[in-house]
PDB file of C-alpha atoms in Angstrom:
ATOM      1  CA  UNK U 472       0.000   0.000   0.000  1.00 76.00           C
ATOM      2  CA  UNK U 473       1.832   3.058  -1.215  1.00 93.00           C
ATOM      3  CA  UNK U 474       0.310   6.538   0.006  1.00 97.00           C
ATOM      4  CA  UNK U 475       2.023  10.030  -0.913  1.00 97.00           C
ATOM      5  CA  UNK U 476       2.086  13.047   1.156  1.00 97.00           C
ATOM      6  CA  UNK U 477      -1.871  13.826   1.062  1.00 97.00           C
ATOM      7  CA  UNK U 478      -2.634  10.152   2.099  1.00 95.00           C
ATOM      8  CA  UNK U 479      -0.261  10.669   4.967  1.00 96.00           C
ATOM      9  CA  UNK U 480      -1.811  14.005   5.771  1.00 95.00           C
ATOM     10  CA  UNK U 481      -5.148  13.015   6.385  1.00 91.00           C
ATOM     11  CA  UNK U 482      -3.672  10.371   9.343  1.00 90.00           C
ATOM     12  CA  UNK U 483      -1.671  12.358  10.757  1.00 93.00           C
ATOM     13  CA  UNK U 484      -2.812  15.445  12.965  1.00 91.00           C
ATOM     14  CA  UNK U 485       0.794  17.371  12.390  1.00 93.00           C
ATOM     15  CA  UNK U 486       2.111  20.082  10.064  1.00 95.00           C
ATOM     16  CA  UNK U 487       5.182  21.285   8.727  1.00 92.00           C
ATOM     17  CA  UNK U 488       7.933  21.918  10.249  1.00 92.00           C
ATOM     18  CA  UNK U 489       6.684  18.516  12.602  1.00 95.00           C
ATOM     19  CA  UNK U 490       5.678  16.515   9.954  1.00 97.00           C
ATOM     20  CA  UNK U 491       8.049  14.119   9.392  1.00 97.00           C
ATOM     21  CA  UNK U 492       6.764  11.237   7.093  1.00 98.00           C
ATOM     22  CA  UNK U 493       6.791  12.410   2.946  1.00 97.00           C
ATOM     23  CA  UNK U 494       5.728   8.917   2.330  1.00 98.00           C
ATOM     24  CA  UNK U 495       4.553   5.301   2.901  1.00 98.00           C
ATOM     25  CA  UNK U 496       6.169   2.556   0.699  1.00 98.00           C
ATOM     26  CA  UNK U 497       5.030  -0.016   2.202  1.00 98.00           C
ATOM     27  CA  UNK U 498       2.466  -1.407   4.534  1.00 97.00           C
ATOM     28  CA  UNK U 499       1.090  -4.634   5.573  1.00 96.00           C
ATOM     29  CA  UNK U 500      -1.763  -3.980   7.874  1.00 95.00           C
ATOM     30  CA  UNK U 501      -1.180  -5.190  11.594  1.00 94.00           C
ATOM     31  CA  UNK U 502       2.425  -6.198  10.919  1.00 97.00           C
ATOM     32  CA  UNK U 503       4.720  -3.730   9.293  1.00 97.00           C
ATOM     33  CA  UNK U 504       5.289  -0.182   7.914  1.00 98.00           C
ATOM     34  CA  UNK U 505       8.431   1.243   5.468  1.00 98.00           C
ATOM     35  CA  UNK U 506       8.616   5.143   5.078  1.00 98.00           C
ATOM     36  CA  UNK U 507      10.280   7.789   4.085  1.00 98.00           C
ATOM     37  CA  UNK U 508      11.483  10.926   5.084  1.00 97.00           C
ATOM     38  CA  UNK U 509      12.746  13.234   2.600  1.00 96.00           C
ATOM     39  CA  UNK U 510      15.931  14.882   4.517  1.00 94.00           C
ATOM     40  CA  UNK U 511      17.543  18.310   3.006  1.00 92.00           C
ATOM     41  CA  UNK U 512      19.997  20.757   4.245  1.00 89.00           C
ATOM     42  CA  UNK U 513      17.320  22.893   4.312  1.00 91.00           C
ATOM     43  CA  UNK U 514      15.743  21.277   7.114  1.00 92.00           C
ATOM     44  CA  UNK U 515      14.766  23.827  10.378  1.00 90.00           C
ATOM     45  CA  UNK U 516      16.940  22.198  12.769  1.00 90.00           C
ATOM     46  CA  UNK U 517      19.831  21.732  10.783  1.00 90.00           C
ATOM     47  CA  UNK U 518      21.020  25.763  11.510  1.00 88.00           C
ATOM     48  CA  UNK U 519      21.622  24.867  14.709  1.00 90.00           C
ATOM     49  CA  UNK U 520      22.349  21.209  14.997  1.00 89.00           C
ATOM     50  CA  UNK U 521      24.873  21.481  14.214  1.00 88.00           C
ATOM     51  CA  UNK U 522      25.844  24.167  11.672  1.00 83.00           C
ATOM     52  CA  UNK U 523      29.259  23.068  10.995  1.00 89.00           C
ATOM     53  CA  UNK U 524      28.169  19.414  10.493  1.00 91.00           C
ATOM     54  CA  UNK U 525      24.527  18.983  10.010  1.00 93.00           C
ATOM     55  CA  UNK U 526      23.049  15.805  11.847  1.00 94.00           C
ATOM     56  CA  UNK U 527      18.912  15.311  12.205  1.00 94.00           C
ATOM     57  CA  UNK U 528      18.616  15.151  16.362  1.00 95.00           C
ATOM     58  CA  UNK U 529      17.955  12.201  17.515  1.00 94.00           C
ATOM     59  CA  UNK U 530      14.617  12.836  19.147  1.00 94.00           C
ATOM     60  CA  UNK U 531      13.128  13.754  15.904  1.00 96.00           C
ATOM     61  CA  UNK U 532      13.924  10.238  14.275  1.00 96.00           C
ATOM     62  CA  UNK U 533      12.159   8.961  17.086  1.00 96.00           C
ATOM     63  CA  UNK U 534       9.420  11.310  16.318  1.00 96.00           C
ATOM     64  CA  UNK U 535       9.458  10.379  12.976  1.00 97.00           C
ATOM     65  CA  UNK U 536       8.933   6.256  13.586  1.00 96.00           C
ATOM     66  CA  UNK U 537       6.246   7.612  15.953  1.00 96.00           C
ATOM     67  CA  UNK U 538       4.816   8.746  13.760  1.00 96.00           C
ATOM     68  CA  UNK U 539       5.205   5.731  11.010  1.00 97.00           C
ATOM     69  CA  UNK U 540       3.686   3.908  13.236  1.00 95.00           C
ATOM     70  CA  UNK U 541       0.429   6.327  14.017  1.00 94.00           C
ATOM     71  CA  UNK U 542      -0.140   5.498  10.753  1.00 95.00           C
ATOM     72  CA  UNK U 543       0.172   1.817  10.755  1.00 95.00           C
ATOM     73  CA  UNK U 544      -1.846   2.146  13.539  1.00 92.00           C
ATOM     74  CA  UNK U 545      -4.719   3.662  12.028  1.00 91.00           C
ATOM     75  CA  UNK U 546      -4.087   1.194   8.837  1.00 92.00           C
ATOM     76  CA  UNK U 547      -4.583  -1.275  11.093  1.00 91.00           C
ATOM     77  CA  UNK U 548      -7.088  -0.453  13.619  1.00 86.00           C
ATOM     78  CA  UNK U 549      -9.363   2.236  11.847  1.00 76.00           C
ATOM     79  CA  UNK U 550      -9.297   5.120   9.595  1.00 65.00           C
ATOM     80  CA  UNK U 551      -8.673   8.394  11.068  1.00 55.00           C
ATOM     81  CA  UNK U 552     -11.328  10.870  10.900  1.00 52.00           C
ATOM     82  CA  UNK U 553     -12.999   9.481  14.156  1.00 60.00           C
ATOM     83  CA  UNK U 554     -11.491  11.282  16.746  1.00 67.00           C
ATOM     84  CA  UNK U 555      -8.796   8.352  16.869  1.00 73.00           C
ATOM     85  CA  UNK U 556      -5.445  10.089  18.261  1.00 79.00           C
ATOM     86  CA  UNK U 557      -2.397   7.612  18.422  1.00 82.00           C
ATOM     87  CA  UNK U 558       0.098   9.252  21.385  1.00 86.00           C
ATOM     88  CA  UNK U 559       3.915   7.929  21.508  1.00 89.00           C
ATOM     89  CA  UNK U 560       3.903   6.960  25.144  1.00 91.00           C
ATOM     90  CA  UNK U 561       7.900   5.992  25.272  1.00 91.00           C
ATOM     91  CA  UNK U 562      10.896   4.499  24.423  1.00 93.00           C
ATOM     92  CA  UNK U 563      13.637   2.301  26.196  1.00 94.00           C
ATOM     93  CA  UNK U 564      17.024   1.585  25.150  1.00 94.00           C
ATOM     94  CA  UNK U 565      16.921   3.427  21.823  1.00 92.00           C
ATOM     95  CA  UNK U 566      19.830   3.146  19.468  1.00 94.00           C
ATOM     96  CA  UNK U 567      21.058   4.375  16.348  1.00 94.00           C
ATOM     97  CA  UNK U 568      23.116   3.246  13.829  1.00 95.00           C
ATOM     98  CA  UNK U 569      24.735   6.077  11.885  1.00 95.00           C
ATOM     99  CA  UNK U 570      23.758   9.932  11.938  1.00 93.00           C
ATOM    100  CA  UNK U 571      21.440  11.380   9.521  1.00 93.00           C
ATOM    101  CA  UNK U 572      23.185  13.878   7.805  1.00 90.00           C
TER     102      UNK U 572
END
């Protein structure tokens, strides 16, 4: 299932600069989700984190596989539209491979 950035906007509640999925390449309903973000140098945070060497924080790749996820979740469980609101309650242990640059 392959859904583009209007798709993804009707899911998700947020806006730019916060919205962080550009688009879905993949879903399997109740089991798995691929997507993509679309990272620039022109991208808010990158003036300040760090302007010398540009690297995505941390905290907003874990906002942005929240947010994957919202939208698996509403795949899955229901269509948004209802009221539904997926929250990220938490993460333990998080660890990341490389930097996004």
């Amino acid at each position: 299932m392959l859904m583009d950035i209007l798709d993804i906007r009707e899911h998700l509640p947020h806006r730019y600069p916060f919205l962080l999925v550009d688009r879905v390449v993949e879903l399997t309903r109740g089991e798995s989700i691929v997507a993509w973000k679309n990272v620039t140098v022109n991208e808010p945070w990158f003036d300040g984190h760090f302007p010398d060497k540009p690297v995505m924080p941390g905290v907003l790749m874990i906002e942005a596989l929240a947010q994957a996820a919202a939208i698996l979740g509403y795949k899955s469980f229901g269509e948004s539209g209802d009221n539904s609101v997926f929250y990220f309650a938490g993460i333990d242990d998080a660890r990341f491979k490389r930097p996004v640059e």
